[in-house]
Amino acid sequence: SYTIGVDIGGTKIAIGVVDEKGAIHAKTILPTDHTATPTQMVDRIQQAIHGMLMDLGPGKEHVLGIGIGVPGPIDKTKGKFLCPPNLPKWANFAVVDEFQKYFSLPIQFENDANAATLGEKWIGAAKDNRNFVYITISTGIGAGLYINGGLVSGASGNAGEAGHIVIDPGKGTCRCGQKGCFEWVASGTAIARQGSELLGKHVTAKEVFQLYQEGHPAISSLISEIVTYIGMGCVTLINLFDPEKIVIGGGVSEVGEVLFAGIQNYVRQYALSPKGRETAIVPAALRQDTGIIGAAALIFLR
Ligand code: ADP
Ligand code: ZN
């Protein structure tokens, strides 16, 4: 049996036909066309899905459902987008109703970080965990809470917005209006911004980490500050949820050991409980297809 995973993002829409073991049997990437209406985009998505199912042939009748992951915030009970900054035309769009016009299959809908969390539970770094927190450090920071053996969605599907935990109010105003949010100080965008300010020229987050490896002094203190900020975010989540593990994904997690060792060290010092101080901080196992796998997991793990 198959599930359709749909990951709607600001630059691309990834659609996959996924089997019950998490193998992707067909995949389509559509560029997010910002001149098209969301209704037109859903029509393109359903055409892609029907095309992929045709090509697959036998077995296509065993599609269990469609999982949809989208940038938060969302209204989960209404199956609607709220006001995604990177998808302005999709504000208040009832995406689940629109899909239901084409498919009489069960549809599950979550914000993309929550979907990725279920992906890590299903076939990733948290397969054996009943309690873990997933954090994605990418353009922004998002998180998902998998607690007592289930995803914590909250009343409207927006639980786990850890990117807007306040970390350092002295550091300027986040896009949400608060000062010094986790995402404002430690996302890939934030690392690039602060690195560029220090150097007086534009650099990416990846370049900032390269300069760090080369021992650039001003960048070294910036990176140790960033690692501390990520450590603070992790300690807050550990103290709140008592997870067995924190899984970190997203582009910035590609930096690897430099980052993970520093965060582990911070957690070892400051988490409140002795057990909390031992919480494993591990990289996400899923990479380029996180969005599709996470969306498919919404069906397979429900
Ligand atoms: P998206 O936010 O679109 O999901 P990513 O998860 O790839 O995309 O995150 C993009 C951010 O991650 C950018 O700020 C980018 O500079 C940063 N990034 C990507 N790869 C690396 C890397 N190897 N090292 C450090 N930062 C990286
Ligand atoms: Zn914020």
GROMACS .gro file of C-alpha atoms and ligand atoms in nm:
model
  330
    1SER     CA    1   0.000   0.000   0.000
    2TYR     CA    2   0.101   0.358  -0.068
    3THR     CA    3   0.058   0.701   0.078
    4ILE     CA    4   0.091   1.033  -0.100
    5GLY     CA    5   0.316   1.285   0.076
    6VAL     CA    6   0.282   1.650  -0.027
    7ASP     CA    7   0.523   1.912   0.109
    8ILE     CA    8   0.423   2.265   0.015
    9GLY     CA    9   0.700   2.522   0.053
   10GLY     CA   10   0.784   2.875  -0.054
   11THR     CA   11   1.023   2.766  -0.329
   12LYS     CA   12   0.903   2.421  -0.426
   13ILE     CA   13   0.625   2.168  -0.379
   14ALA     CA   14   0.753   1.811  -0.337
   15ILE     CA   15   0.509   1.527  -0.400
   16GLY     CA   16   0.589   1.160  -0.350
   17VAL     CA   17   0.427   0.818  -0.359
   18VAL     CA   18   0.563   0.641  -0.052
   19ASP     CA   19   0.526   0.279   0.056
   20GLU     CA   20   0.468   0.150   0.410
   21LYS     CA   21   0.845   0.114   0.468
   22GLY     CA   22   0.916   0.473   0.370
   23ALA     CA   23   1.056   0.403   0.022
   24ILE     CA   24   0.966   0.667  -0.236
   25HIS     CA   25   0.830   0.502  -0.555
   26ALA     CA   26   0.767   0.820  -0.751
   27LYS     CA   27   0.846   1.185  -0.695
   28THR     CA   28   0.752   1.515  -0.858
   29ILE     CA   29   0.894   1.856  -0.772
   30LEU     CA   30   0.686   2.153  -0.882
   31PRO     CA   31   0.831   2.502  -0.848
   32THR     CA   32   0.603   2.718  -0.632
   33ASP     CA   33   0.458   2.953  -0.892
   34HIS     CA   34   0.390   3.278  -0.708
   35THR     CA   35   0.193   3.414  -1.006
   36ALA     CA   36  -0.056   3.124  -0.979
   37THR     CA   37  -0.345   3.107  -0.732
   38PRO     CA   38  -0.339   2.832  -0.467
   39THR     CA   39  -0.643   2.676  -0.641
   40GLN     CA   40  -0.441   2.654  -0.964
   41MET     CA   41  -0.143   2.509  -0.775
   42VAL     CA   42  -0.358   2.238  -0.614
   43ASP     CA   43  -0.488   2.151  -0.961
   44ARG     CA   44  -0.125   2.106  -1.078
   45ILE     CA   45  -0.051   1.897  -0.769
   46GLN     CA   46  -0.348   1.665  -0.827
   47GLN     CA   47  -0.247   1.623  -1.193
   48ALA     CA   48   0.102   1.525  -1.079
   49ILE     CA   49  -0.042   1.277  -0.827
   50HIS     CA   50  -0.273   1.116  -1.082
   51GLY     CA   51   0.015   1.099  -1.332
   52MET     CA   52   0.243   0.926  -1.082
   53LEU     CA   53  -0.027   0.676  -0.984
   54MET     CA   54  -0.094   0.595  -1.352
   55ASP     CA   55   0.276   0.526  -1.409
   56LEU     CA   56   0.291   0.302  -1.104
   57GLY     CA   57   0.010   0.085  -1.238
   58PRO     CA   58  -0.097  -0.210  -1.019
   59GLY     CA   59  -0.115  -0.130  -0.650
   60LYS     CA   60  -0.232   0.223  -0.711
   61GLU     CA   61  -0.576   0.122  -0.581
   62HIS     CA   62  -0.414   0.073  -0.239
   63VAL     CA   63  -0.351   0.440  -0.163
   64LEU     CA   64  -0.424   0.485   0.207
   65GLY     CA   65  -0.441   0.861   0.212
   66ILE     CA   66  -0.271   1.192   0.151
   67GLY     CA   67  -0.049   1.369   0.403
   68ILE     CA   68   0.008   1.741   0.356
   69GLY     CA   69   0.281   1.942   0.530
   70VAL     CA   70   0.281   2.320   0.501
   71PRO     CA   71   0.464   2.614   0.660
   72GLY     CA   72   0.295   2.720   0.983
   73PRO     CA   73   0.104   2.874   1.138
   74ILE     CA   74  -0.203   2.671   1.035
   75ASP     CA   75  -0.562   2.613   1.141
   76LYS     CA   76  -0.557   2.236   1.165
   77THR     CA   77  -0.926   2.183   1.246
   78LYS     CA   78  -1.032   2.386   0.938
   79GLY     CA   79  -0.750   2.245   0.722
   80LYS     CA   80  -0.638   2.598   0.642
   81PHE     CA   81  -0.321   2.794   0.601
   82LEU     CA   82  -0.307   3.107   0.818
   83CYS     CA   83  -0.055   3.369   0.709
   84PRO     CA   84   0.262   3.202   0.574
   85PRO     CA   85   0.527   3.472   0.513
   86ASN     CA   86   0.672   3.287   0.211
   87LEU     CA   87   0.335   3.199   0.057
   88PRO     CA   88   0.138   3.524   0.081
   89LYS     CA   89  -0.131   3.417  -0.170
   90TRP     CA   90  -0.208   3.107   0.039
   91ALA     CA   91  -0.321   3.306   0.347
   92ASN     CA   92  -0.645   3.153   0.485
   93PHE     CA   93  -0.657   2.903   0.195
   94ALA     CA   94  -0.858   2.590   0.281
   95VAL     CA   95  -0.611   2.347   0.133
   96VAL     CA   96  -0.768   2.027   0.273
   97ASP     CA   97  -1.112   2.113   0.126
   98GLU     CA   98  -0.947   2.183  -0.209
   99PHE     CA   99  -0.772   1.842  -0.213
  100GLN     CA  100  -1.095   1.675  -0.107
  101LYS     CA  101  -1.253   1.800  -0.433
  102TYR     CA  102  -1.019   1.568  -0.623
  103PHE     CA  103  -0.968   1.279  -0.383
  104SER     CA  104  -1.208   1.083  -0.164
  105LEU     CA  105  -0.915   0.962   0.049
  106PRO     CA  106  -0.832   1.040   0.413
  107ILE     CA  107  -0.622   1.357   0.433
  108GLN     CA  108  -0.394   1.451   0.721
  109PHE     CA  109  -0.265   1.806   0.757
  110GLU     CA  110   0.014   1.940   0.979
  111ASN     CA  111   0.273   2.213   0.980
  112ASP     CA  112   0.595   2.099   0.813
  113ALA     CA  113   0.803   2.075   1.133
  114ASN     CA  114   0.542   1.845   1.291
  115ALA     CA  115   0.538   1.633   0.975
  116ALA     CA  116   0.920   1.606   0.978
  117THR     CA  117   0.899   1.502   1.344
  118LEU     CA  118   0.677   1.209   1.251
  119GLY     CA  119   0.915   1.123   0.967
  120GLU     CA  120   1.204   1.095   1.217
  121LYS     CA  121   0.985   0.877   1.437
  122TRP     CA  122   0.881   0.657   1.146
  123ILE     CA  123   1.213   0.577   0.976
  124GLY     CA  124   1.464   0.826   1.113
  125ALA     CA  125   1.675   0.909   1.417
  126ALA     CA  126   1.395   0.861   1.671
  127LYS     CA  127   1.253   0.523   1.559
  128ASP     CA  128   1.296   0.380   1.909
  129ASN     CA  129   1.186   0.683   2.108
  130ARG     CA  130   0.852   0.751   2.274
  131ASN     CA  131   0.965   1.097   2.383
  132PHE     CA  132   1.173   1.328   2.167
  133VAL     CA  133   1.186   1.681   2.034
  134TYR     CA  134   1.274   1.756   1.672
  135ILE     CA  135   1.425   2.095   1.589
  136THR     CA  136   1.490   2.219   1.237
  137ILE     CA  137   1.746   2.498   1.204
  138SER     CA  138   1.711   2.623   0.849
  139THR     CA  139   1.586   2.952   0.703
  140GLY     CA  140   1.386   2.977   1.026
  141ILE     CA  141   1.364   2.751   1.332
  142GLY     CA  142   1.077   2.508   1.381
  143ALA     CA  143   1.018   2.217   1.613
  144GLY     CA  144   0.790   1.925   1.679
  145LEU     CA  145   0.707   1.751   2.006
  146TYR     CA  146   0.666   1.375   2.016
  147ILE     CA  147   0.567   1.302   2.375
  148ASN     CA  148   0.426   0.994   2.548
  149GLY     CA  149   0.423   0.811   2.215
  150GLY     CA  150   0.237   1.070   2.009
  151LEU     CA  151   0.275   1.398   1.824
  152VAL     CA  152   0.163   1.699   2.028
  153SER     CA  153  -0.036   1.910   1.781
  154GLY     CA  154  -0.215   2.139   2.026
  155ALA     CA  155  -0.560   2.293   1.982
  156SER     CA  156  -0.496   2.435   1.635
  157GLY     CA  157  -0.194   2.241   1.511
  158ASN     CA  158   0.063   2.498   1.617
  159ALA     CA  159   0.227   2.335   1.920
  160GLY     CA  160   0.605   2.327   1.909
  161GLU     CA  161   0.671   2.670   1.756
  162ALA     CA  162   1.002   2.674   1.941
  163GLY     CA  163   1.150   2.926   1.698
  164HIS     CA  164   0.968   3.192   1.897
  165ILE     CA  165   1.097   3.107   2.243
  166VAL     CA  166   1.266   3.429   2.358
  167ILE     CA  167   1.640   3.368   2.397
  168ASP     CA  168   1.801   3.714   2.408
  169PRO     CA  169   1.572   4.020   2.410
  170GLY     CA  170   1.870   4.252   2.359
  171LYS     CA  171   1.924   4.121   2.006
  172GLY     CA  172   1.657   4.300   1.804
  173THR     CA  173   1.302   4.235   1.689
  174CYS     CA  174   1.187   3.908   1.533
  175ARG     CA  175   0.937   3.900   1.244
  176CYS     CA  176   0.673   3.788   1.500
  177GLY     CA  177   0.714   4.119   1.689
  178GLN     CA  178   0.885   3.983   1.999
  179LYS     CA  179   1.245   4.063   2.079
  180GLY     CA  180   1.528   3.813   2.049
  181CYS     CA  181   1.344   3.495   1.949
  182PHE     CA  182   1.540   3.169   1.902
  183GLU     CA  183   1.484   3.199   1.525
  184TRP     CA  184   1.592   3.563   1.521
  185VAL     CA  185   1.926   3.483   1.688
  186ALA     CA  186   2.017   3.129   1.574
  187SER     CA  187   1.852   3.032   1.240
  188GLY     CA  188   2.057   3.006   0.920
  189THR     CA  189   1.923   3.350   0.826
  190ALA     CA  190   2.029   3.488   1.166
  191ILE     CA  191   2.380   3.339   1.139
  192ALA     CA  192   2.423   3.490   0.792
  193ARG     CA  193   2.289   3.829   0.911
  194GLN     CA  194   2.516   3.852   1.215
  195GLY     CA  195   2.818   3.721   1.025
  196SER     CA  196   2.760   3.974   0.747
  197GLU     CA  197   2.733   4.259   1.001
  198LEU     CA  198   3.063   4.156   1.162
  199LEU     CA  199   3.249   4.123   0.834
  200GLY     CA  200   3.093   4.419   0.652
  201LYS     CA  201   3.010   4.202   0.350
  202HIS     CA  202   2.743   3.951   0.261
  203VAL     CA  203   2.812   3.594   0.372
  204THR     CA  204   2.592   3.284   0.399
  205ALA     CA  205   2.557   3.073   0.714
  206LYS     CA  206   2.771   2.805   0.550
  207GLU     CA  207   3.048   3.061   0.483
  208VAL     CA  208   3.029   3.182   0.843
  209PHE     CA  209   3.099   2.826   0.961
  210GLN     CA  210   3.385   2.793   0.710
  211LEU     CA  211   3.546   3.110   0.853
  212TYR     CA  212   3.500   2.961   1.200
  213GLN     CA  213   3.687   2.644   1.095
  214GLU     CA  214   3.966   2.870   0.964
  215GLY     CA  215   3.989   3.032   1.308
  216HIS     CA  216   3.859   3.381   1.224
  217PRO     CA  217   3.856   3.548   1.570
  218ALA     CA  218   3.540   3.765   1.547
  219ILE     CA  219   3.351   3.478   1.385
  220SER     CA  220   3.469   3.238   1.657
  221SER     CA  221   3.298   3.440   1.928
  222LEU     CA  222   2.986   3.471   1.712
  223ILE     CA  223   2.971   3.093   1.667
  224SER     CA  224   3.020   3.022   2.036
  225GLU     CA  225   2.735   3.264   2.106
  226ILE     CA  226   2.515   3.086   1.847
  227VAL     CA  227   2.598   2.745   1.997
  228THR     CA  228   2.503   2.880   2.339
  229TYR     CA  229   2.172   3.010   2.200
  230ILE     CA  230   2.093   2.669   2.048
  231GLY     CA  231   2.192   2.510   2.378
  232MET     CA  232   1.951   2.743   2.561
  233GLY     CA  233   1.671   2.644   2.324
  234CYS     CA  234   1.748   2.275   2.385
  235VAL     CA  235   1.767   2.316   2.764
  236THR     CA  236   1.430   2.494   2.765
  237LEU     CA  237   1.274   2.211   2.563
  238ILE     CA  238   1.440   1.944   2.780
  239ASN     CA  239   1.319   2.110   3.101
  240LEU     CA  240   0.967   2.142   2.960
  241PHE     CA  241   0.920   1.801   2.797
  242ASP     CA  242   1.176   1.562   2.948
  243PRO     CA  243   1.259   1.399   2.611
  244GLU     CA  244   1.494   1.102   2.568
  245LYS     CA  245   1.655   1.269   2.270
  246ILE     CA  246   1.669   1.592   2.070
  247VAL     CA  247   1.692   1.543   1.694
  248ILE     CA  248   1.828   1.842   1.500
  249GLY     CA  249   1.773   1.879   1.125
  250GLY     CA  250   1.768   2.159   0.867
  251GLY     CA  251   2.053   2.307   0.661
  252VAL     CA  252   2.250   2.442   0.959
  253SER     CA  253   2.266   2.092   1.116
  254GLU     CA  254   2.487   1.990   0.819
  255VAL     CA  255   2.772   2.168   0.998
  256GLY     CA  256   2.798   1.854   1.207
  257GLU     CA  257   3.018   1.781   1.508
  258VAL     CA  258   3.125   2.141   1.581
  259LEU     CA  259   2.765   2.224   1.647
  260PHE     CA  260   2.648   1.901   1.812
  261ALA     CA  261   2.942   1.877   2.055
  262GLY     CA  262   2.890   2.238   2.165
  263ILE     CA  263   2.517   2.193   2.221
  264GLN     CA  264   2.571   1.862   2.405
  265ASN     CA  265   2.820   2.036   2.631
  266TYR     CA  266   2.577   2.319   2.713
  267VAL     CA  267   2.298   2.071   2.786
  268ARG     CA  268   2.530   1.867   3.008
  269GLN     CA  269   2.588   2.179   3.220
  270TYR     CA  270   2.247   2.340   3.239
  271ALA     CA  271   1.954   2.100   3.197
  272LEU     CA  272   1.778   2.084   3.529
  273SER     CA  273   1.750   1.714   3.603
  274PRO     CA  274   2.041   1.466   3.605
  275LYS     CA  275   1.856   1.266   3.337
  276GLY     CA  276   1.799   1.583   3.134
  277ARG     CA  277   2.171   1.662   3.136
  278GLU     CA  278   2.230   1.328   2.964
  279THR     CA  279   1.978   1.393   2.683
  280ALA     CA  280   2.130   1.282   2.352
  281ILE     CA  281   2.154   1.559   2.090
  282VAL     CA  282   2.162   1.386   1.752
  283PRO     CA  283   2.143   1.482   1.383
  284ALA     CA  284   1.828   1.407   1.186
  285ALA     CA  285   1.851   1.091   0.976
  286LEU     CA  286   1.625   1.215   0.695
  287ARG     CA  287   1.775   1.461   0.448
  288GLN     CA  288   1.652   1.581   0.111
  289ASP     CA  289   1.318   1.398   0.119
  290THR     CA  290   1.221   1.495   0.477
  291GLY     CA  291   0.918   1.688   0.353
  292ILE     CA  292   0.771   1.400   0.151
  293ILE     CA  293   0.852   1.132   0.413
  294GLY     CA  294   0.715   1.348   0.694
  295ALA     CA  295   0.392   1.415   0.504
  296ALA     CA  296   0.354   1.041   0.428
  297ALA     CA  297   0.419   0.961   0.794
  298LEU     CA  298   0.110   1.169   0.881
  299ILE     CA  299  -0.095   0.887   0.724
  300PHE     CA  300   0.115   0.585   0.817
  301LEU     CA  301   0.155   0.680   1.184
  302ARG     CA  302  -0.209   0.774   1.246
  303ADP     P1  303   1.482   2.558   0.400
  303ADP     O1  304   1.483   2.662   0.508
  303ADP     O2  305   1.437   2.612   0.268
  303ADP     O3  306   1.412   2.433   0.440
  303ADP     P2  307   1.750   2.449   0.454
  303ADP     O4  308   1.700   2.354   0.557
  303ADP     O5  309   1.850   2.399   0.355
  303ADP     O6  310   1.636   2.517   0.369
  303ADP     O7  311   1.815   2.570   0.535
  303ADP     C1  312   1.875   2.678   0.471
  303ADP     C2  313   1.971   2.747   0.567
  303ADP     O8  314   2.071   2.654   0.609
  303ADP     C3  315   2.044   2.862   0.502
  303ADP     O9  316   2.056   2.966   0.597
  303ADP     C4  317   2.179   2.802   0.468
  303ADP    O10  318   2.281   2.899   0.464
  303ADP     C5  319   2.200   2.705   0.581
  303ADP     N1  320   2.288   2.593   0.543
  303ADP     C6  321   2.269   2.504   0.442
  303ADP     N2  322   2.371   2.416   0.436
  303ADP     C7  323   2.457   2.449   0.534
  303ADP     C8  324   2.583   2.397   0.579
  303ADP     N3  325   2.641   2.292   0.520
  303ADP     N4  326   2.641   2.458   0.684
  303ADP     C9  327   2.583   2.565   0.745
  303ADP     N5  328   2.467   2.618   0.707
  303ADP    C10  329   2.404   2.563   0.602
  304ZN      ZN  330   0.960   3.543   1.698
   0.00000   0.00000   0.00000
